[in-house]
Amino acid sequence: MIERLDALRAEGEHALVGAASAADLEAARVRFLGRKSELTGILRGLKDLPPDERTRVGARANQIRARLESLLAEAESRLQAASRPSSTRDVTLPGRRPPVGHRHLIPSVLRELEEIFRGLGFAVASGPDVEDDWHSFGALNMPKGHPARATTDTFYLRDDVVLRPHTSSVQVRAMEKVKPPLRVISPGRVYRNEAVDATHLFEFHQIEGLYVDENVSMADLKGTLDRFLKQFFGPKTELRFCPSYYPFVEPGAVVDIRCFFCGGKGCGVCGPLSGGWLEVLGAGMVHPNVFKAVGYDPERWTGFAFGAGVERLTMLRHGVPDLRYFFANDVRFLTQF
Ligand code: DAH
């Protein structure tokens, strides 16, 4: 009996190791480990053997069954690995590109705006985000107690120190630094104590523009803004100037463009009450008091200034319905631009 078992072991090992296909392997399994196999028969018949033979044969038969079972498992995984589709190793397939990031929409619009104004002869200036009272308000014809100060909902760090509520402060810094004539823009972050919603953020970007020379007129302002807005929104862009009040300009204006979503009929973007116009920026002729504050002679120098919200310009151009998308960092949004 022991010899027969050893022979079965040799035959079984040979069949399992040599199995070249799943069908071969299954046949070997049935033959050596199946319910009707000789080995199973021997194990079943153990109970009829005399006790000492039962122990010897039983031990050997179980050992052989364990050996064949482990060979079966090995053969199964060997055949499975070999049958995996060969395409996973196809070295001729083109590689998969790792995703590549790109500049965020707001900084790229800021660069674009800088380029537009560089093309019009403007230099780029910057100033601090933490600003003093003088550059934020005082020099801009808003002395202490001026009601217009309240409209910006400024964050105060100390009595005389604020997070700048507008980039108009950089106008003042630019004029303090250089003698006229000058042409500068200053893009940058601004801060206001606003409750955040689809059209308000407490932190956003503005671009300020300032042009000072002799004999600057409202026509220069209109021409400059017309060029800028046509370049940014497209050559068919229509502009309109409406009188408005800002303490640092006189006269002051709000500039609207005709809604390019509906062509001016009134839609979800421009709203039912706007008459089809979208407000894009504030502007005006520099107030003589501002020139006096920086030591420019208001009798000799004239100038215009303007300020626009960068997120607002961007959301209008791209049809983004909610300002919060710009800062939510959701790749589904970011990869669209
Ligand atoms: N500083 C204004 C604001 O934050 C925008 C502005 C309006 C800037 C008129 C100007 C201007 O230079 O002339 O709302």
Tab-separated table of C-alpha atoms and ligand atoms in Angstrom:
chain	number	residue	atom	x	y	z
A	1	MET	CA	0.000	0.000	0.000
A	2	ILE	CA	2.798	2.402	0.889
A	3	GLU	CA	4.483	1.719	-2.465
A	4	ARG	CA	1.239	2.362	-4.270
A	5	LEU	CA	0.923	5.677	-2.437
A	6	ASP	CA	4.456	6.714	-3.395
A	7	ALA	CA	3.744	5.864	-6.999
A	8	LEU	CA	0.557	7.972	-6.852
A	9	ARG	CA	2.563	10.827	-5.419
A	10	ALA	CA	5.091	10.690	-8.251
A	11	GLU	CA	2.407	10.481	-10.930
A	12	GLY	CA	0.363	13.243	-9.323
A	13	GLU	CA	3.352	15.583	-9.020
A	14	HIS	CA	4.214	14.972	-12.619
A	15	ALA	CA	0.682	15.663	-13.840
A	16	LEU	CA	0.165	18.812	-11.760
A	17	VAL	CA	3.524	20.400	-12.475
A	18	GLY	CA	3.261	19.560	-16.151
A	19	ALA	CA	-0.301	20.829	-16.662
A	20	ALA	CA	-0.144	23.274	-19.585
A	21	SER	CA	-3.758	24.425	-19.558
A	22	ALA	CA	-6.690	24.852	-17.230
A	23	ALA	CA	-8.266	21.727	-18.744
A	24	ASP	CA	-5.114	19.656	-18.122
A	25	LEU	CA	-5.015	20.848	-14.569
A	26	GLU	CA	-8.653	20.065	-13.929
A	27	ALA	CA	-8.156	16.549	-15.309
A	28	ALA	CA	-5.151	16.055	-13.003
A	29	ARG	CA	-7.119	17.346	-10.043
A	30	VAL	CA	-9.995	14.957	-10.698
A	31	ARG	CA	-7.619	12.069	-11.201
A	32	PHE	CA	-5.436	12.586	-8.108
A	33	LEU	CA	-7.538	14.572	-5.665
A	34	GLY	CA	-11.134	14.104	-6.840
A	35	ARG	CA	-13.831	12.346	-4.839
A	36	LYS	CA	-13.438	9.208	-6.916
A	37	SER	CA	-9.638	9.253	-7.072
A	38	GLU	CA	-7.540	6.390	-5.869
A	39	LEU	CA	-6.046	8.514	-3.079
A	40	THR	CA	-9.485	9.455	-1.721
A	41	GLY	CA	-10.451	5.775	-1.961
A	42	ILE	CA	-7.449	4.792	0.139
A	43	LEU	CA	-8.222	7.457	2.744
A	44	ARG	CA	-11.824	6.284	2.910
A	45	GLY	CA	-10.766	2.659	3.342
A	46	LEU	CA	-8.458	3.437	6.280
A	47	LYS	CA	-11.091	2.475	8.811
A	48	ASP	CA	-11.065	-1.139	7.528
A	49	LEU	CA	-7.313	-1.595	7.985
A	50	PRO	CA	-5.693	-3.153	11.029
A	51	PRO	CA	-4.738	-0.434	13.560
A	52	ASP	CA	-0.954	-0.261	13.057
A	53	GLU	CA	-1.219	-0.235	9.258
A	54	ARG	CA	-3.999	2.314	9.500
A	55	THR	CA	-1.628	4.726	11.271
A	56	ARG	CA	1.209	4.314	8.796
A	57	VAL	CA	-0.909	4.410	5.651
A	58	GLY	CA	-3.064	7.228	7.009
A	59	ALA	CA	-0.061	9.405	7.809
A	60	ARG	CA	1.520	8.842	4.383
A	61	ALA	CA	-1.740	9.320	2.463
A	62	ASN	CA	-2.509	12.598	4.223
A	63	GLN	CA	0.999	13.861	3.629
A	64	ILE	CA	0.676	13.090	-0.073
A	65	ARG	CA	-2.723	14.753	-0.299
A	66	ALA	CA	-1.346	17.936	1.291
A	67	ARG	CA	1.609	17.919	-1.110
A	68	LEU	CA	-0.617	17.483	-4.171
A	69	GLU	CA	-3.032	20.159	-2.980
A	70	SER	CA	-0.264	22.689	-2.660
A	71	LEU	CA	1.057	21.802	-6.108
A	72	LEU	CA	-2.461	22.257	-7.447
A	73	ALA	CA	-2.674	25.757	-5.955
A	74	GLU	CA	0.701	26.691	-7.398
A	75	ALA	CA	-0.254	25.409	-10.824
A	76	GLU	CA	-3.516	27.351	-10.701
A	77	SER	CA	-1.791	30.676	-10.041
A	78	ARG	CA	0.887	29.923	-12.634
A	79	LEU	CA	-1.730	29.311	-15.335
A	80	GLN	CA	-3.760	32.346	-14.293
A	81	ALA	CA	-0.762	34.690	-14.546
A	82	ALA	CA	0.038	33.303	-17.985
A	83	SER	CA	-3.522	33.835	-19.227
A	84	ARG	CA	-3.672	37.547	-18.274
A	85	PRO	CA	-4.211	39.661	-21.396
A	86	SER	CA	-0.854	40.405	-22.885
A	87	SER	CA	-1.882	44.052	-23.545
A	88	THR	CA	-0.718	45.016	-20.041
A	89	ARG	CA	2.790	44.435	-21.334
A	90	ASP	CA	2.309	45.910	-24.802
A	91	VAL	CA	5.307	48.190	-25.033
A	92	THR	CA	4.085	49.647	-28.324
A	93	LEU	CA	1.047	51.323	-26.723
A	94	PRO	CA	1.359	55.108	-26.350
A	95	GLY	CA	2.115	56.135	-22.760
A	96	ARG	CA	-0.460	57.682	-20.462
A	97	ARG	CA	0.322	61.307	-19.760
A	98	PRO	CA	0.240	62.352	-16.126
A	99	PRO	CA	-2.197	65.256	-15.663
A	100	VAL	CA	-0.432	68.611	-15.952
A	101	GLY	CA	-1.553	71.627	-13.924
A	102	HIS	CA	-1.821	75.166	-15.226
A	103	ARG	CA	-2.180	78.691	-13.969
A	104	HIS	CA	-5.427	79.515	-12.141
A	105	LEU	CA	-7.917	81.617	-14.091
A	106	ILE	CA	-7.623	84.724	-11.900
A	107	PRO	CA	-3.828	85.102	-12.064
A	108	SER	CA	-3.940	84.413	-15.778
A	109	VAL	CA	-6.561	87.141	-16.279
A	110	LEU	CA	-4.384	89.476	-14.182
A	111	ARG	CA	-1.491	88.821	-16.552
A	112	GLU	CA	-3.697	89.356	-19.545
A	113	LEU	CA	-4.863	92.704	-18.138
A	114	GLU	CA	-1.263	93.723	-17.534
A	115	GLU	CA	-0.446	92.857	-21.132
A	116	ILE	CA	-3.361	94.885	-22.472
A	117	PHE	CA	-2.282	97.949	-20.512
A	118	ARG	CA	1.405	97.516	-21.233
A	119	GLY	CA	0.356	97.695	-24.872
A	120	LEU	CA	-1.239	101.068	-24.105
A	121	GLY	CA	1.928	102.387	-22.472
A	122	PHE	CA	1.061	101.771	-18.815
A	123	ALA	CA	3.636	100.581	-16.277
A	124	VAL	CA	2.707	98.105	-13.536
A	125	ALA	CA	2.908	99.310	-9.929
A	126	SER	CA	2.159	97.578	-6.657
A	127	GLY	CA	1.590	98.567	-3.058
A	128	PRO	CA	1.087	96.892	0.312
A	129	ASP	CA	-2.069	94.939	1.236
A	130	VAL	CA	-1.812	96.285	4.787
A	131	GLU	CA	-2.233	99.982	4.203
A	132	ASP	CA	-2.415	103.140	6.258
A	133	ASP	CA	-5.344	105.482	6.522
A	134	TRP	CA	-3.689	108.188	4.427
A	135	HIS	CA	-3.151	106.055	1.313
A	136	SER	CA	-6.497	104.258	1.628
A	137	PHE	CA	-8.646	107.301	2.318
A	138	GLY	CA	-7.047	110.576	3.364
A	139	ALA	CA	-5.133	111.317	0.169
A	140	LEU	CA	-8.115	110.158	-1.893
A	141	ASN	CA	-10.237	113.087	-0.743
A	142	MET	CA	-11.876	111.079	2.047
A	143	PRO	CA	-10.825	112.829	5.250
A	144	LYS	CA	-11.713	111.282	8.613
A	145	GLY	CA	-15.451	111.269	9.053
A	146	HIS	CA	-16.164	111.284	5.318
A	147	PRO	CA	-19.324	109.229	4.711
A	148	ALA	CA	-17.829	107.390	1.707
A	149	ARG	CA	-15.410	105.607	4.040
A	150	ALA	CA	-18.298	103.628	5.431
A	151	THR	CA	-19.347	102.251	2.035
A	152	THR	CA	-16.312	100.019	1.666
A	153	ASP	CA	-16.796	97.989	4.889
A	154	THR	CA	-13.108	98.146	5.593
A	155	PHE	CA	-11.272	95.736	7.888
A	156	TYR	CA	-9.410	97.779	10.509
A	157	LEU	CA	-6.243	96.290	11.993
A	158	ARG	CA	-5.594	99.373	14.124
A	159	ASP	CA	-7.082	102.827	14.214
A	160	ASP	CA	-4.954	104.011	11.311
A	161	VAL	CA	-4.116	100.695	9.634
A	162	VAL	CA	-6.437	98.746	7.359
A	163	LEU	CA	-6.504	95.871	4.910
A	164	ARG	CA	-6.782	97.977	1.774
A	165	PRO	CA	-10.386	98.058	0.563
A	166	HIS	CA	-9.375	99.115	-2.950
A	167	THR	CA	-6.283	99.382	-5.145
A	168	SER	CA	-6.833	103.156	-5.403
A	169	SER	CA	-4.278	103.403	-2.589
A	170	VAL	CA	-1.565	102.478	-5.109
A	171	GLN	CA	-2.440	105.563	-7.196
A	172	VAL	CA	-1.384	107.665	-4.246
A	173	ARG	CA	1.833	105.706	-3.696
A	174	ALA	CA	2.702	105.950	-7.394
A	175	MET	CA	2.197	109.716	-7.462
A	176	GLU	CA	4.203	110.175	-4.273
A	177	LYS	CA	7.078	108.315	-5.876
A	178	VAL	CA	7.322	109.855	-9.348
A	179	LYS	CA	6.785	113.205	-10.960
A	180	PRO	CA	4.159	113.532	-13.692
A	181	PRO	CA	3.482	112.580	-16.416
A	182	LEU	CA	2.734	108.977	-15.511
A	183	ARG	CA	0.684	106.029	-16.644
A	184	VAL	CA	0.329	103.117	-14.227
A	185	ILE	CA	-1.943	100.228	-13.484
A	186	SER	CA	-1.914	98.312	-10.242
A	187	PRO	CA	-3.509	94.892	-10.027
A	188	GLY	CA	-3.814	93.352	-6.596
A	189	ARG	CA	-5.828	91.938	-3.740
A	190	VAL	CA	-8.362	93.952	-1.792
A	191	TYR	CA	-10.365	93.170	1.337
A	192	ARG	CA	-13.843	94.054	2.499
A	193	ASN	CA	-15.962	92.940	5.382
A	194	GLU	CA	-18.673	91.390	3.200
A	195	ALA	CA	-20.897	88.378	3.857
A	196	VAL	CA	-19.858	85.868	1.189
A	197	ASP	CA	-22.410	84.966	-1.478
A	198	ALA	CA	-22.532	84.407	-5.237
A	199	THR	CA	-21.584	88.018	-5.972
A	200	HIS	CA	-19.577	89.027	-2.883
A	201	LEU	CA	-16.279	87.872	-1.430
A	202	PHE	CA	-14.363	89.379	1.487
A	203	GLU	CA	-11.130	89.073	-0.456
A	204	PHE	CA	-10.871	89.656	-4.198
A	205	HIS	CA	-8.803	91.460	-6.839
A	206	GLN	CA	-8.991	94.851	-8.466
A	207	ILE	CA	-7.053	96.579	-11.154
A	208	GLU	CA	-6.535	100.297	-10.790
A	209	GLY	CA	-5.452	102.620	-13.569
A	210	LEU	CA	-4.059	106.143	-13.431
A	211	TYR	CA	-3.027	108.490	-16.198
A	212	VAL	CA	-1.616	111.940	-15.438
A	213	ASP	CA	-0.365	114.460	-17.972
A	214	GLU	CA	-1.140	117.948	-19.216
A	215	ASN	CA	-4.465	118.343	-21.031
A	216	VAL	CA	-5.874	114.892	-20.246
A	217	SER	CA	-9.594	114.868	-20.933
A	218	MET	CA	-12.593	112.661	-20.524
A	219	ALA	CA	-12.119	111.699	-24.171
A	220	ASP	CA	-8.772	110.098	-23.264
A	221	LEU	CA	-10.481	108.135	-20.523
A	222	LYS	CA	-13.195	106.954	-22.899
A	223	GLY	CA	-10.699	106.010	-25.579
A	224	THR	CA	-8.522	104.065	-23.161
A	225	LEU	CA	-11.409	102.158	-21.601
A	226	ASP	CA	-12.923	101.472	-25.011
A	227	ARG	CA	-9.667	99.886	-26.178
A	228	PHE	CA	-9.284	97.925	-22.967
A	229	LEU	CA	-12.833	96.565	-22.853
A	230	LYS	CA	-12.904	95.708	-26.553
A	231	GLN	CA	-9.660	93.814	-26.173
A	232	PHE	CA	-10.917	91.977	-23.108
A	233	PHE	CA	-14.536	91.273	-24.059
A	234	GLY	CA	-14.315	91.325	-27.853
A	235	PRO	CA	-14.279	93.913	-30.653
A	236	LYS	CA	-18.076	94.352	-30.730
A	237	THR	CA	-18.246	95.428	-27.079
A	238	GLU	CA	-20.447	98.502	-26.551
A	239	LEU	CA	-19.731	100.877	-23.671
A	240	ARG	CA	-21.818	103.370	-21.791
A	241	PHE	CA	-20.735	105.962	-19.195
A	242	CYS	CA	-23.197	106.869	-16.436
A	243	PRO	CA	-22.539	109.700	-13.989
A	244	SER	CA	-21.559	108.442	-10.565
A	245	TYR	CA	-19.826	109.617	-7.424
A	246	TYR	CA	-16.405	108.647	-6.081
A	247	PRO	CA	-14.687	111.180	-3.792
A	248	PHE	CA	-11.348	110.942	-5.635
A	249	VAL	CA	-12.675	111.840	-9.099
A	250	GLU	CA	-14.765	114.617	-10.569
A	251	PRO	CA	-16.678	113.948	-12.682
A	252	GLY	CA	-17.040	110.278	-11.826
A	253	ALA	CA	-18.666	107.567	-13.881
A	254	VAL	CA	-19.757	103.973	-13.800
A	255	VAL	CA	-18.936	102.195	-17.037
A	256	ASP	CA	-21.302	99.540	-18.348
A	257	ILE	CA	-21.001	97.212	-21.295
A	258	ARG	CA	-23.918	95.878	-23.288
A	259	CYS	CA	-24.732	92.353	-22.097
A	260	PHE	CA	-23.183	89.991	-24.621
A	261	PHE	CA	-25.241	87.035	-23.454
A	262	CYS	CA	-28.586	88.468	-24.470
A	263	GLY	CA	-27.472	91.393	-26.645
A	264	GLY	CA	-29.220	93.790	-24.284
A	265	LYS	CA	-32.675	92.252	-24.080
A	266	GLY	CA	-32.305	91.370	-20.387
A	267	CYS	CA	-31.349	87.888	-19.184
A	268	GLY	CA	-30.227	85.883	-16.163
A	269	VAL	CA	-26.745	87.410	-16.351
A	270	CYS	CA	-27.586	91.123	-16.658
A	271	GLY	CA	-30.855	90.840	-14.717
A	272	PRO	CA	-34.341	92.057	-15.570
A	273	LEU	CA	-33.816	95.591	-14.241
A	274	SER	CA	-30.509	96.458	-15.892
A	275	GLY	CA	-31.943	97.134	-19.329
A	276	GLY	CA	-29.324	94.762	-20.721
A	277	TRP	CA	-26.245	96.581	-19.370
A	278	LEU	CA	-23.532	95.157	-17.145
A	279	GLU	CA	-21.582	97.378	-14.782
A	280	VAL	CA	-17.867	96.678	-15.203
A	281	LEU	CA	-15.903	99.470	-13.527
A	282	GLY	CA	-15.733	102.885	-11.899
A	283	ALA	CA	-13.755	105.781	-13.365
A	284	GLY	CA	-13.413	109.528	-13.548
A	285	MET	CA	-11.136	112.573	-13.798
A	286	VAL	CA	-8.695	112.825	-10.904
A	287	HIS	CA	-9.981	115.246	-8.254
A	288	PRO	CA	-7.785	118.337	-7.667
A	289	ASN	CA	-7.667	117.490	-3.953
A	290	VAL	CA	-5.928	114.199	-4.782
A	291	PHE	CA	-3.279	116.051	-6.778
A	292	LYS	CA	-2.810	118.492	-3.902
A	293	ALA	CA	-2.439	115.601	-1.436
A	294	VAL	CA	0.500	114.180	-3.383
A	295	GLY	CA	2.087	117.525	-4.210
A	296	TYR	CA	1.074	117.742	-7.887
A	297	ASP	CA	-0.040	121.178	-9.093
A	298	PRO	CA	-3.739	120.772	-9.979
A	299	GLU	CA	-3.583	123.866	-12.187
A	300	ARG	CA	-1.061	122.209	-14.437
A	301	TRP	CA	-1.782	118.472	-14.232
A	302	THR	CA	-4.887	116.637	-15.272
A	303	GLY	CA	-5.626	112.950	-15.221
A	304	PHE	CA	-8.058	110.093	-15.198
A	305	ALA	CA	-8.378	107.037	-12.978
A	306	PHE	CA	-10.387	103.848	-13.043
A	307	GLY	CA	-10.833	100.731	-10.948
A	308	ALA	CA	-12.337	97.371	-11.879
A	309	GLY	CA	-13.048	94.126	-10.035
A	310	VAL	CA	-11.017	91.356	-11.635
A	311	GLU	CA	-13.292	88.495	-10.551
A	312	ARG	CA	-16.249	90.430	-11.885
A	313	LEU	CA	-14.617	90.987	-15.288
A	314	THR	CA	-13.683	87.305	-15.367
A	315	MET	CA	-17.083	85.969	-14.395
A	316	LEU	CA	-18.776	88.122	-17.005
A	317	ARG	CA	-16.435	87.048	-19.778
A	318	HIS	CA	-16.622	83.343	-18.957
A	319	GLY	CA	-20.238	83.172	-17.777
A	320	VAL	CA	-19.259	81.971	-14.286
A	321	PRO	CA	-22.424	82.290	-12.192
A	322	ASP	CA	-20.870	82.276	-8.718
A	323	LEU	CA	-17.722	84.072	-7.489
A	324	ARG	CA	-17.072	81.386	-4.905
A	325	TYR	CA	-16.012	78.933	-7.632
A	326	PHE	CA	-12.806	80.928	-8.086
A	327	PHE	CA	-11.595	80.027	-4.602
A	328	ALA	CA	-13.205	76.630	-3.996
A	329	ASN	CA	-10.316	74.815	-5.724
A	330	ASP	CA	-12.577	72.242	-7.320
A	331	VAL	CA	-10.648	70.689	-10.217
A	332	ARG	CA	-13.873	70.165	-12.169
A	333	PHE	CA	-14.097	73.960	-12.325
A	334	LEU	CA	-10.391	74.740	-12.617
A	335	THR	CA	-9.680	72.419	-15.553
A	336	GLN	CA	-12.280	74.185	-17.708
A	337	PHE	CA	-10.075	77.233	-18.149
B	1	DAH	N1	-11.972	102.397	-5.776
B	1	DAH	C1	-13.285	102.149	-6.353
B	1	DAH	C2	-13.917	100.946	-5.694
B	1	DAH	O1	-13.231	100.214	-5.051
B	1	DAH	C3	-13.183	101.919	-7.804
B	1	DAH	C4	-12.807	103.156	-8.545
B	1	DAH	C5	-13.790	104.030	-8.972
B	1	DAH	C6	-11.495	103.449	-8.800
B	1	DAH	C7	-13.483	105.162	-9.656
B	1	DAH	C8	-11.162	104.597	-9.482
B	1	DAH	C9	-12.181	105.472	-9.925
B	1	DAH	O2	-9.904	104.929	-9.768
B	1	DAH	O3	-11.835	106.584	-10.602
B	1	DAH	O4	-15.089	100.747	-5.835
